[in-house]
Amino acid sequence: MPATVLVLVETINDYLPILEHQGFHLILAPTPAERAAAIARHGGQIDAVLTRGPLGLYAEEIDALPALKIICVIGAGYEHVDLQAAADRHITVTNGAGVNASSVADHAMALLLSLVRDIPRCDAAVRRGEWPKIMRPSLAGKRLGILGLGAVGMAIAKRANAGFDMSVCYHNRQHRSDLPYTFCSTPTELARASDFLIVATPGGLGTKHLINRQVLDALGPKGFIVNIARASVIVTADLVTALEQRRIAGAALDVFDNEPQVPDALKSLNNVILTPHVAGLSPEATQGTVELVGKNLVAFFSGQPVLTPIELPLPAAIQQVH
């Protein structure tokens, strides 16, 4: 009997035949109402769930899925998947780390270029029949700071260094002695050493509010920040205040605290560029991500190790013993 997969992701329909051709039965539930209805109606038959970090899978939903054996997360982030609840049920969790790195890095550089060169404002002015001569900084020779040097951070560093002649420094959980980039021991030190700062670290409790007023002040009034990671890494109120007071020069954001709601304070600022969490979306990345999900599912249901497992906490029962 084929395994049944509950698909909560709304952007991959064109690539779902990849999973169907592998023999999986899919239940599509991309809206909150459809999700609740599918879990209520088919909860006893669902073997796997396909989700994204911001969509997650919560403890009460896991409890309502007694047949659930594996959760596959599209993309690297899994911040709203209840890992403890999964561990308590011995449910395997996988992610798509690295598959969409090129797409996210491209978007990060596109945002940086648009922000530093003020492309949206220039475009709007020309459409109004104006012809302003706006003087903006060049990227060549500037210092780029990258918070998080995983697959995405590495792809950004390569583009910036080799393509735009920028020097690269970074802050990471671990110093990478195998790379030619400069390590900074704290986010504040990184911001102080940067003209431009790109946030490329995972979300979650370990990175929550790493970027606060102190870091933004270290970046300074000529500094620009780009976030293609998770909104939780930045204290949004501190960012808004810094932008309003011109304590930093500008920000470009692809991620927000309560998507799809975006604070009006951000929308009203002319030194901000906003995109709707699309950095990881490209045909190439989406196809690769769904193919990886398929490989993980096939491996799991064949009794083989999955390709990209997420490390889970100890089950609560074991924690209590210790």
Coordinates of C-alpha atoms in Angstrom, one line a residue:
M1 CA 0.0 0.0 0.0
P2 CA 1.5 3.4 -1.0
A3 CA 2.5 5.8 1.7
T4 CA 0.2 8.8 2.1
V5 CA 1.8 12.3 2.2
L6 CA 0.1 15.4 3.5
V7 CA 1.4 18.3 1.5
L8 CA 1.2 21.7 3.3
V9 CA 3.4 23.6 0.9
E10 CA 1.7 26.0 -1.6
T11 CA 4.4 26.6 -4.2
I12 CA 5.4 23.1 -5.5
N13 CA 2.3 21.8 -7.4
D14 CA 4.1 21.7 -10.8
Y15 CA 6.6 19.3 -9.3
L16 CA 4.4 17.0 -7.3
P17 CA 4.2 14.5 -10.1
I18 CA 7.8 13.6 -9.1
L19 CA 6.4 12.2 -5.9
E20 CA 3.3 10.7 -7.5
H21 CA 5.5 8.8 -10.0
Q22 CA 7.4 7.3 -7.1
G23 CA 4.1 5.8 -5.9
F24 CA 3.2 8.2 -3.1
H25 CA -0.4 9.2 -2.5
L26 CA -0.7 12.9 -1.9
I27 CA -3.2 15.0 0.0
L28 CA -2.9 18.7 -0.8
A29 CA -3.8 21.1 2.0
P30 CA -2.0 24.5 1.3
T31 CA -4.4 26.7 3.3
P32 CA -5.0 26.7 7.1
A33 CA -8.6 25.6 6.6
E34 CA -7.7 22.8 4.2
R35 CA -4.9 21.7 6.6
A36 CA -7.1 21.4 9.6
A37 CA -9.8 19.6 7.5
A38 CA -7.3 17.2 6.0
I39 CA -5.8 16.3 9.5
A40 CA -9.3 15.9 10.9
R41 CA -10.6 13.7 8.0
H42 CA -7.5 11.7 7.0
G43 CA -5.3 11.9 10.2
G44 CA -5.3 8.1 10.7
Q45 CA -3.9 7.4 7.2
I46 CA -1.2 10.1 6.9
D47 CA 2.3 8.5 7.0
A48 CA 4.3 11.6 6.0
V49 CA 4.0 15.4 6.0
L50 CA 5.7 17.8 3.6
T51 CA 6.0 21.3 5.0
R52 CA 8.2 24.5 5.2
G53 CA 9.8 26.1 8.1
P54 CA 7.4 29.0 8.5
L55 CA 4.4 26.6 8.0
G56 CA 5.8 24.1 10.5
L57 CA 4.0 21.2 12.1
Y58 CA 2.8 21.6 15.7
A59 CA 2.6 19.2 18.6
E60 CA -1.2 19.0 18.6
E61 CA -1.1 18.2 14.8
I62 CA 1.5 15.5 15.4
D63 CA -0.8 14.1 18.1
A64 CA -3.6 14.0 15.6
L65 CA -1.6 12.0 13.1
P66 CA -1.2 8.5 14.8
A67 CA 0.4 6.9 11.6
L68 CA 2.9 9.7 11.1
K69 CA 6.4 8.4 10.6
I70 CA 8.4 11.1 8.8
I71 CA 8.3 14.9 8.4
C72 CA 10.0 16.4 5.3
V73 CA 10.8 20.1 5.4
I74 CA 11.4 22.0 2.2
G75 CA 14.3 24.4 2.5
A76 CA 16.9 24.6 5.3
G77 CA 14.7 26.1 8.1
Y78 CA 12.4 24.1 10.3
E79 CA 11.7 26.6 13.1
H80 CA 8.0 25.8 13.5
V81 CA 8.3 22.0 13.4
D82 CA 7.9 20.7 16.9
L83 CA 11.1 18.6 17.1
Q84 CA 10.4 17.5 20.7
A85 CA 7.0 16.2 19.8
A86 CA 8.6 14.4 16.8
A87 CA 11.3 12.9 19.0
D88 CA 8.8 11.7 21.6
R89 CA 7.1 9.7 18.8
H90 CA 10.4 8.6 17.2
I91 CA 9.4 10.4 14.0
T92 CA 12.1 11.1 11.5
V93 CA 12.5 14.8 10.3
T94 CA 14.5 15.8 7.2
N95 CA 15.1 19.2 5.6
G96 CA 16.4 20.5 2.2
A97 CA 19.5 22.2 3.3
G98 CA 21.6 23.5 0.5
V99 CA 19.2 22.7 -2.4
N100 CA 18.0 26.3 -2.9
A101 CA 21.3 28.0 -1.9
S102 CA 22.0 29.3 -5.4
S103 CA 18.5 30.8 -5.7
V104 CA 18.7 32.4 -2.2
A105 CA 22.2 33.8 -2.9
D106 CA 21.1 35.3 -6.2
H107 CA 18.1 37.0 -4.5
A108 CA 20.4 38.3 -1.7
M109 CA 22.7 39.9 -4.2
A110 CA 19.8 41.3 -6.2
L111 CA 18.4 42.9 -3.1
L112 CA 21.8 44.3 -2.1
L113 CA 22.3 45.8 -5.6
S114 CA 18.8 47.2 -5.7
L115 CA 19.2 48.7 -2.2
V116 CA 22.7 50.2 -2.5
R117 CA 22.0 51.5 -6.1
D118 CA 18.4 52.6 -5.1
I119 CA 16.9 50.9 -8.2
P120 CA 13.3 50.9 -7.1
R121 CA 13.3 54.7 -6.5
C122 CA 15.0 55.4 -9.8
D123 CA 12.5 53.2 -11.6
A124 CA 9.6 54.9 -10.0
A125 CA 11.0 58.4 -10.8
V126 CA 11.5 57.6 -14.5
R127 CA 7.9 56.2 -14.7
R128 CA 6.7 59.6 -13.3
G129 CA 8.6 61.4 -16.1
E130 CA 11.4 62.5 -13.8
W131 CA 15.1 62.3 -14.5
P132 CA 16.9 62.5 -11.1
K133 CA 20.7 62.1 -11.0
I134 CA 20.9 60.0 -7.8
M135 CA 24.5 59.5 -6.6
R136 CA 24.8 56.0 -4.9
P137 CA 27.8 53.9 -3.7
S138 CA 29.5 51.3 -5.8
L139 CA 29.9 47.7 -4.5
A140 CA 33.5 47.2 -5.7
G141 CA 36.0 47.4 -2.9
K142 CA 33.4 47.4 -0.2
R143 CA 33.3 45.1 2.9
L144 CA 30.5 42.5 3.0
G145 CA 29.7 40.9 6.3
I146 CA 27.8 37.6 6.2
L147 CA 26.0 36.3 9.3
G148 CA 26.0 32.5 8.9
L149 CA 28.4 30.8 6.5
G150 CA 26.4 27.7 5.6
A151 CA 25.5 26.8 2.0
V152 CA 23.7 30.1 1.4
G153 CA 26.3 32.2 3.1
M154 CA 29.1 30.5 1.1
A155 CA 27.2 31.1 -2.2
I156 CA 26.8 34.8 -1.3
A157 CA 30.5 35.1 -0.4
K158 CA 31.6 33.6 -3.7
R159 CA 29.4 35.9 -5.7
A160 CA 30.4 39.0 -3.7
N161 CA 34.2 38.2 -3.7
A162 CA 34.7 36.8 -7.2
G163 CA 31.9 38.8 -9.0
F164 CA 32.0 42.2 -7.3
D165 CA 35.5 42.4 -5.9
M166 CA 34.2 42.8 -2.3
S167 CA 36.1 41.7 0.8
V168 CA 34.2 39.2 2.9
C169 CA 34.0 38.8 6.7
Y170 CA 31.6 36.5 8.6
H171 CA 30.3 35.4 11.9
N172 CA 29.5 31.8 12.3
R173 CA 29.1 29.2 15.1
Q174 CA 32.5 27.9 14.0
H175 CA 35.6 29.5 12.6
R176 CA 36.2 28.2 9.1
S177 CA 40.0 28.0 8.8
D178 CA 39.7 26.4 5.3
L179 CA 38.4 29.7 3.8
P180 CA 40.0 33.0 2.9
Y181 CA 37.4 35.1 4.6
T182 CA 37.8 37.0 7.8
F183 CA 36.2 35.6 10.9
C184 CA 34.5 38.0 13.4
S185 CA 33.8 36.6 16.9
T186 CA 30.5 38.5 17.5
P187 CA 27.7 39.9 15.4
T188 CA 28.6 43.4 16.7
E189 CA 32.2 42.9 15.6
L190 CA 31.0 41.7 12.2
A191 CA 28.7 44.8 11.7
R192 CA 31.6 47.1 12.7
A193 CA 33.8 45.5 10.0
S194 CA 31.1 45.7 7.3
D195 CA 29.7 48.3 4.9
F196 CA 26.9 45.8 4.0
L197 CA 25.6 43.1 6.2
I198 CA 23.7 40.0 4.9
V199 CA 21.8 37.8 7.3
A200 CA 22.0 34.1 6.1
T201 CA 21.8 32.2 9.3
P202 CA 19.1 29.6 10.2
G203 CA 16.1 30.7 12.3
G204 CA 15.2 29.3 15.7
L205 CA 16.1 30.0 19.3
G206 CA 19.8 29.8 18.8
T207 CA 19.8 32.8 16.5
K208 CA 16.9 34.8 17.8
H209 CA 17.5 38.6 18.0
L210 CA 21.2 38.3 17.1
I211 CA 20.8 41.6 15.3
N212 CA 19.7 44.3 17.8
R213 CA 20.3 48.0 18.3
Q214 CA 23.9 47.5 19.4
V215 CA 24.7 45.6 16.1
L216 CA 22.8 48.1 14.0
D217 CA 24.6 51.0 15.6
A218 CA 27.9 49.2 14.8
L219 CA 26.8 49.0 11.2
G220 CA 26.3 52.7 11.2
P221 CA 24.6 55.4 9.1
K222 CA 26.3 54.4 5.8
G223 CA 25.6 50.7 6.3
F224 CA 23.0 48.6 4.6
I225 CA 21.5 45.3 5.8
V226 CA 19.8 42.5 3.8
N227 CA 17.8 39.6 5.4
I228 CA 17.0 36.5 3.4
A229 CA 17.2 34.2 6.4
R230 CA 14.4 34.5 9.1
A231 CA 12.9 37.7 10.6
S232 CA 13.5 36.3 14.1
V233 CA 17.2 36.9 13.7
I234 CA 16.6 40.7 13.8
V235 CA 14.7 42.7 16.5
T236 CA 12.2 44.3 14.1
A237 CA 11.4 47.2 16.4
D238 CA 15.1 48.1 16.6
L239 CA 15.5 47.9 12.9
V240 CA 12.5 50.1 12.2
T241 CA 13.8 52.7 14.7
A242 CA 17.3 52.6 13.1
L243 CA 15.8 53.1 9.7
E244 CA 13.5 55.9 10.7
Q245 CA 16.3 57.7 12.5
R246 CA 18.7 57.0 9.6
R247 CA 21.1 55.4 12.0
I248 CA 21.6 52.9 9.2
A249 CA 21.3 53.7 5.5
G250 CA 18.8 51.1 4.4
A251 CA 17.4 47.6 4.6
A252 CA 16.2 44.9 2.2
L253 CA 14.0 42.2 3.6
D254 CA 12.5 39.0 2.2
V255 CA 11.3 37.7 5.6
F256 CA 8.9 39.0 8.2
D257 CA 7.8 38.1 11.7
N258 CA 4.1 37.4 10.9
E259 CA 4.0 36.6 7.2
P260 CA 2.2 37.6 5.2
Q261 CA 1.5 40.6 7.4
V262 CA 4.2 43.3 7.0
P263 CA 4.5 46.2 9.5
D264 CA 3.1 49.4 8.1
A265 CA 6.2 51.2 9.5
L266 CA 8.4 49.2 7.1
K267 CA 6.1 49.8 4.1
S268 CA 6.1 53.6 4.8
L269 CA 9.9 53.9 4.6
N270 CA 11.7 54.9 1.4
N271 CA 15.0 53.3 2.5
V272 CA 13.6 49.8 2.6
I273 CA 13.0 47.2 -0.1
L274 CA 10.5 44.4 0.6
T275 CA 9.9 41.1 -1.2
P276 CA 7.4 38.4 -0.2
H277 CA 9.7 35.5 1.0
V278 CA 10.6 34.4 -2.5
A279 CA 14.4 34.2 -2.3
G280 CA 14.4 30.4 -2.4
L281 CA 11.8 30.2 -5.2
S282 CA 13.1 29.2 -8.6
P283 CA 12.1 26.4 -11.0
E284 CA 15.5 24.9 -10.5
A285 CA 15.5 25.1 -6.7
T286 CA 11.9 23.9 -6.4
Q287 CA 12.5 20.9 -8.6
G288 CA 15.7 20.0 -6.7
T289 CA 13.9 20.3 -3.4
V290 CA 11.0 18.1 -4.4
E291 CA 13.5 15.5 -5.8
L292 CA 15.3 15.5 -2.5
V293 CA 12.0 15.0 -0.6
G294 CA 11.3 12.0 -2.9
K295 CA 14.8 10.5 -2.2
N296 CA 14.3 10.9 1.5
L297 CA 10.8 9.3 1.4
V298 CA 11.9 6.4 -0.8
A299 CA 14.9 5.8 1.4
F300 CA 12.8 5.9 4.6
F301 CA 10.1 3.6 3.4
S302 CA 12.7 1.2 2.0
G303 CA 14.3 1.0 5.4
Q304 CA 17.4 2.9 4.4
P305 CA 19.0 6.0 6.1
V306 CA 17.5 9.3 5.0
L307 CA 19.8 11.7 3.1
T308 CA 19.3 14.9 5.2
P309 CA 18.2 14.1 8.7
I310 CA 17.6 16.8 11.3
E311 CA 19.1 16.0 14.7
L312 CA 16.3 15.7 17.3
P313 CA 16.3 16.2 21.0
L314 CA 16.2 13.2 23.3
P315 CA 12.6 12.0 23.9
A316 CA 11.1 13.5 27.0
A317 CA 10.9 10.1 28.8
I318 CA 14.6 9.7 28.5
Q319 CA 15.3 13.3 29.6
Q320 CA 13.3 12.6 32.8
V321 CA 15.4 9.6 33.5
H322 CA 18.6 11.6 33.2

